[in-house]
PDB file of C-alpha atoms in Angstrom:
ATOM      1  CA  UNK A   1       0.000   0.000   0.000  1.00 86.00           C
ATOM      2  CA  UNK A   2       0.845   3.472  -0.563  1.00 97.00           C
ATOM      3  CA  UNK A   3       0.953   5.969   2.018  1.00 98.00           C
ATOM      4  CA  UNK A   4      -2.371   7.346   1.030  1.00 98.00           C
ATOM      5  CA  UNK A   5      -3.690   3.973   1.083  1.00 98.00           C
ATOM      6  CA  UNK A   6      -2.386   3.456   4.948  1.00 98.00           C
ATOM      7  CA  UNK A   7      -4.286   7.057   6.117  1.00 98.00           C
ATOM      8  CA  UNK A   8      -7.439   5.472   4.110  1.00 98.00           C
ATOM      9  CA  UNK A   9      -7.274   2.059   5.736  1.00 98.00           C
ATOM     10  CA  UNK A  10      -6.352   3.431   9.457  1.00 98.00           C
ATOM     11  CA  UNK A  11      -9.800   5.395   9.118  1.00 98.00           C
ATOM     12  CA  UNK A  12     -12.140   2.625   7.460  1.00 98.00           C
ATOM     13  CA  UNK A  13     -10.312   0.202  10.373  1.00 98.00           C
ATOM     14  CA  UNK A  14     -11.396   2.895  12.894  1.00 98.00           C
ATOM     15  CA  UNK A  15     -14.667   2.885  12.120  1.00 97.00           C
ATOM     16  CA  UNK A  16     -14.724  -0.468  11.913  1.00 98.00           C
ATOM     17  CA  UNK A  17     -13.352  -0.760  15.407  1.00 98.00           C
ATOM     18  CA  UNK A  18     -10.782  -3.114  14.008  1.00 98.00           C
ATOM     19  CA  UNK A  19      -8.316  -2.182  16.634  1.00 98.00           C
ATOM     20  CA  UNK A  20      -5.800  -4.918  15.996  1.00 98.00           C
ATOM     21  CA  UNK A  21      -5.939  -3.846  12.345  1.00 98.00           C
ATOM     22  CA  UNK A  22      -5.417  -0.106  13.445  1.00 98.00           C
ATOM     23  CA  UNK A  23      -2.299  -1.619  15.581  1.00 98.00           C
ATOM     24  CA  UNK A  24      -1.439  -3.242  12.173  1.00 98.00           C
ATOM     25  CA  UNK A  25      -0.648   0.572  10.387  1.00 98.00           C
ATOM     26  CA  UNK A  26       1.324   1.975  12.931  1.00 98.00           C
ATOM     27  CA  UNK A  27       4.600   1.548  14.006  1.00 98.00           C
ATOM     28  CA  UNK A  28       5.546  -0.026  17.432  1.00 98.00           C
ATOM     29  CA  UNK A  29       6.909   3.552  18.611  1.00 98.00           C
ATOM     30  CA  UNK A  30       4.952   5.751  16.496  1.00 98.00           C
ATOM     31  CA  UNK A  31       4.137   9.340  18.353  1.00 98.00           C
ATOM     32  CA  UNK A  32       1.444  11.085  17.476  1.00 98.00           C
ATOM     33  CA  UNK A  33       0.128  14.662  19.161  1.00 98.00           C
ATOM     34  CA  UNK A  34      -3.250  16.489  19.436  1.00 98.00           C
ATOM     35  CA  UNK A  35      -1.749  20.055  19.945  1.00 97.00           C
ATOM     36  CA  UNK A  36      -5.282  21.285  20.546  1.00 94.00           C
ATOM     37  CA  UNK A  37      -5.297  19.976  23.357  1.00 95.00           C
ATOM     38  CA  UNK A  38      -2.050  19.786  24.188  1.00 97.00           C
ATOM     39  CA  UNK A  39      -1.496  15.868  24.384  1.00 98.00           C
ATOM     40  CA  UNK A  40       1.466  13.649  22.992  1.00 98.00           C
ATOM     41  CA  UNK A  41       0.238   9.725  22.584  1.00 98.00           C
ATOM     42  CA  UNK A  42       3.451   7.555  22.386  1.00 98.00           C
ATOM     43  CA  UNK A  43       3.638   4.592  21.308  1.00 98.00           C
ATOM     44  CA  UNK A  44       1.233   2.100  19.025  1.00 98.00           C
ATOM     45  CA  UNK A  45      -0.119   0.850  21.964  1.00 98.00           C
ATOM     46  CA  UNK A  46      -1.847   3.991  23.474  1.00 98.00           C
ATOM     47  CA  UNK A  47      -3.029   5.166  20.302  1.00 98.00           C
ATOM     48  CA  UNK A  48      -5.370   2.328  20.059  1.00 98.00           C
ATOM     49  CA  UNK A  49      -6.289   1.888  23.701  1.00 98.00           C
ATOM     50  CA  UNK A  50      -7.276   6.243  23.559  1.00 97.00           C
ATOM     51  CA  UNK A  51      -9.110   5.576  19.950  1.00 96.00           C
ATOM     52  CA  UNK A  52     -10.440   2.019  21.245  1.00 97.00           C
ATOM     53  CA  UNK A  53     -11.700   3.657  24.724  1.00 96.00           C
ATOM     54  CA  UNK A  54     -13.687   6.993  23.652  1.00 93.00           C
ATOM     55  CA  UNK A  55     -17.275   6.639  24.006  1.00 92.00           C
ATOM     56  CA  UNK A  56     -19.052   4.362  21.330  1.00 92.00           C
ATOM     57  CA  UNK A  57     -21.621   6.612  19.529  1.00 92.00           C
ATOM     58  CA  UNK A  58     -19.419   7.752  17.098  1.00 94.00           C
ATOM     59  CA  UNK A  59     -18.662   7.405  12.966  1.00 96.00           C
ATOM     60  CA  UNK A  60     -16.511   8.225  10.973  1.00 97.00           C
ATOM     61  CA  UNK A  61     -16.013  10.528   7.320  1.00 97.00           C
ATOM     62  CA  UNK A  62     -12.977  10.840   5.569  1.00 98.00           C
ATOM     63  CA  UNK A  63     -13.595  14.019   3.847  1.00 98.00           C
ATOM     64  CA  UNK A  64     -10.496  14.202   1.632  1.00 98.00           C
ATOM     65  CA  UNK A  65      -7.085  12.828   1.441  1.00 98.00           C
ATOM     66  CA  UNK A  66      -4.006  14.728   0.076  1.00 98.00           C
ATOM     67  CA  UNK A  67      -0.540  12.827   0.049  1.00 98.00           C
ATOM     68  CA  UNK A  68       3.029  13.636  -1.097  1.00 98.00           C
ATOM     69  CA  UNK A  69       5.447  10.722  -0.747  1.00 97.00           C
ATOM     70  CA  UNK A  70       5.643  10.053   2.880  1.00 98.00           C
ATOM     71  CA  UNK A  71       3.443  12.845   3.778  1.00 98.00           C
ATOM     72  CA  UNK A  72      -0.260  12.552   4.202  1.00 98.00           C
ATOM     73  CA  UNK A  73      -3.160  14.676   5.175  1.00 98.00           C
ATOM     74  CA  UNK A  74      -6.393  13.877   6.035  1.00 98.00           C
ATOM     75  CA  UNK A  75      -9.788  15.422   6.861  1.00 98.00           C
ATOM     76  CA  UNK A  76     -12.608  13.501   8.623  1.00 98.00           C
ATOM     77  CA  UNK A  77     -15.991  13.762   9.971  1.00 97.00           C
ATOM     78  CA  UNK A  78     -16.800  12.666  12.926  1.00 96.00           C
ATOM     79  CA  UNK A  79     -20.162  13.089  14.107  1.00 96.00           C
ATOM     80  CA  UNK A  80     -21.272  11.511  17.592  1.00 93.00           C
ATOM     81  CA  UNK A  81     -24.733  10.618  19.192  1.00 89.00           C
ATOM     82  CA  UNK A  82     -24.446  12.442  22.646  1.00 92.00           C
ATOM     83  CA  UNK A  83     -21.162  14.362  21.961  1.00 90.00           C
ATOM     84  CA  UNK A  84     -21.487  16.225  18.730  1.00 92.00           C
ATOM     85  CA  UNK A  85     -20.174  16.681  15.496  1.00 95.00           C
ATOM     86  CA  UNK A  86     -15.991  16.726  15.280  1.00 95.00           C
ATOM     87  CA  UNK A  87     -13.640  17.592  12.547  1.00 97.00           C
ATOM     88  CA  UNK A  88      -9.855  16.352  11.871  1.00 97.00           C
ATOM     89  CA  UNK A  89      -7.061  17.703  10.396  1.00 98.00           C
ATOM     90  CA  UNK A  90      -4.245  15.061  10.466  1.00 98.00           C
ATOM     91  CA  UNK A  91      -0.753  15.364   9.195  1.00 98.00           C
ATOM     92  CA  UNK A  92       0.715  12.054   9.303  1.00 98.00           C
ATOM     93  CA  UNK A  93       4.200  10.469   8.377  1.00 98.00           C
ATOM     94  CA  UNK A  94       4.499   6.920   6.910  1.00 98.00           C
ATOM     95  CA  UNK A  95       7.693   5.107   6.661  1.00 98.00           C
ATOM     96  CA  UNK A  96       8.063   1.102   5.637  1.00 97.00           C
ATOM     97  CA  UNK A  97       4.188   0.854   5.260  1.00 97.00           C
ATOM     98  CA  UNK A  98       3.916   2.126   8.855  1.00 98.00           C
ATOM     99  CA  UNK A  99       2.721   5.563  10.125  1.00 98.00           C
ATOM    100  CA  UNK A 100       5.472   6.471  12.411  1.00 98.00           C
ATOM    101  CA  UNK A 101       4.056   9.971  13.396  1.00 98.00           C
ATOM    102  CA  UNK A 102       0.974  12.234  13.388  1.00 98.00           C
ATOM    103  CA  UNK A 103      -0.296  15.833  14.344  1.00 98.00           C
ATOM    104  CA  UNK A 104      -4.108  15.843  14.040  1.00 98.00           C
ATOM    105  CA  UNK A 105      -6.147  19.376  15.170  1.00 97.00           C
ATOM    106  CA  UNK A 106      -9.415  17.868  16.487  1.00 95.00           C
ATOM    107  CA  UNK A 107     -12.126  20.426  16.609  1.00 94.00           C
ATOM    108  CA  UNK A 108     -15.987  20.250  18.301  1.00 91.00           C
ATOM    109  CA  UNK A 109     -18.313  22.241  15.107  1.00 87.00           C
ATOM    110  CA  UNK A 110     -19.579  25.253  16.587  1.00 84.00           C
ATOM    111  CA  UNK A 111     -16.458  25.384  19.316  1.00 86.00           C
ATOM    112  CA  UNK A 112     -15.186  28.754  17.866  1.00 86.00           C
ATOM    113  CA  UNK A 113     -17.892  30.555  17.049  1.00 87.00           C
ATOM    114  CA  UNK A 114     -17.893  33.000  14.612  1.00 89.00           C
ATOM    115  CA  UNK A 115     -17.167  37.223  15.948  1.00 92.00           C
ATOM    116  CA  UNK A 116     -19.762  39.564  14.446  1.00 93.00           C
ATOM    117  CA  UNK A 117     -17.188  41.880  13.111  1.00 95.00           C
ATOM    118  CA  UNK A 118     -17.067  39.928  10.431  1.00 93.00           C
ATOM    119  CA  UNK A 119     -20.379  38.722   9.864  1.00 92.00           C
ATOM    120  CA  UNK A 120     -20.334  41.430   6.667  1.00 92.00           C
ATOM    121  CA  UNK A 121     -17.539  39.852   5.152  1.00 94.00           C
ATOM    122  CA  UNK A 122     -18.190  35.590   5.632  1.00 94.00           C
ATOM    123  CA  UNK A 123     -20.987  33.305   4.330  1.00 92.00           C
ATOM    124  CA  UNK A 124     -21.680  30.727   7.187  1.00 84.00           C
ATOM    125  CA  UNK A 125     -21.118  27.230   5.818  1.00 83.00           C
TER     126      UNK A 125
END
């Protein structure tokens, strides 16, 4: 697989809560951070146990997919029953079929609401 191909198949085995075959895409001592809220996950392990551990209720959209080489972006939606509707930006890093690093921006819809200053200048999407 390319490294588009891994970012596409660690979503599709997220929302398939195929945890082993999330394991599967990572590297043993991949790092990956959420600087939105200011966390570092090291290490396969914890990145499944903190994806395999959030509340059920949740799907998942990938939205678009951009790669160059070893880079990869990725956008998802992912809306939740009780929690609300979430959107990713991940930057991820794959090396020897393996992602061996990520920065993803998480973000609650609505969480940054928009000022009235510029409601002149913006459409609302």
């Amino acid at each position: 697989m390319d490294a588009a191909e891994i970012v596409r198949g660690l979503w599709a085995r997220m929302e398939d809560r195929d945890w082993a075959g999330v394991g599967a895409l990572l590297a043993e001592d991949a790092v990956v951070e959420w600087p939105v809220s200011a966390e570092r996950i090291v290490g396969r392990e914890n990145y499944v146990r903190v994806n395999a551990e959030y509340p059920e209720g949740w799907s998942i959209r990938v939205l678009r997919i951009v790669a160059d080489g070893d880079q990869v972006v990725s956008e998802v939606e992912v809306p939740h029953a009780t929690i609300g509707l979430h959107r990713a930006v991940s930057f991820w890093t794959v090396r020897d079929g393996r992602i061996v690093a990520g920065r993803e921006y998480w973000s609650e819809v609505g969480s940054d609401p928009a000022p009235e200053w510029r409601a002149g200048l913006v459409e609302r999407i």
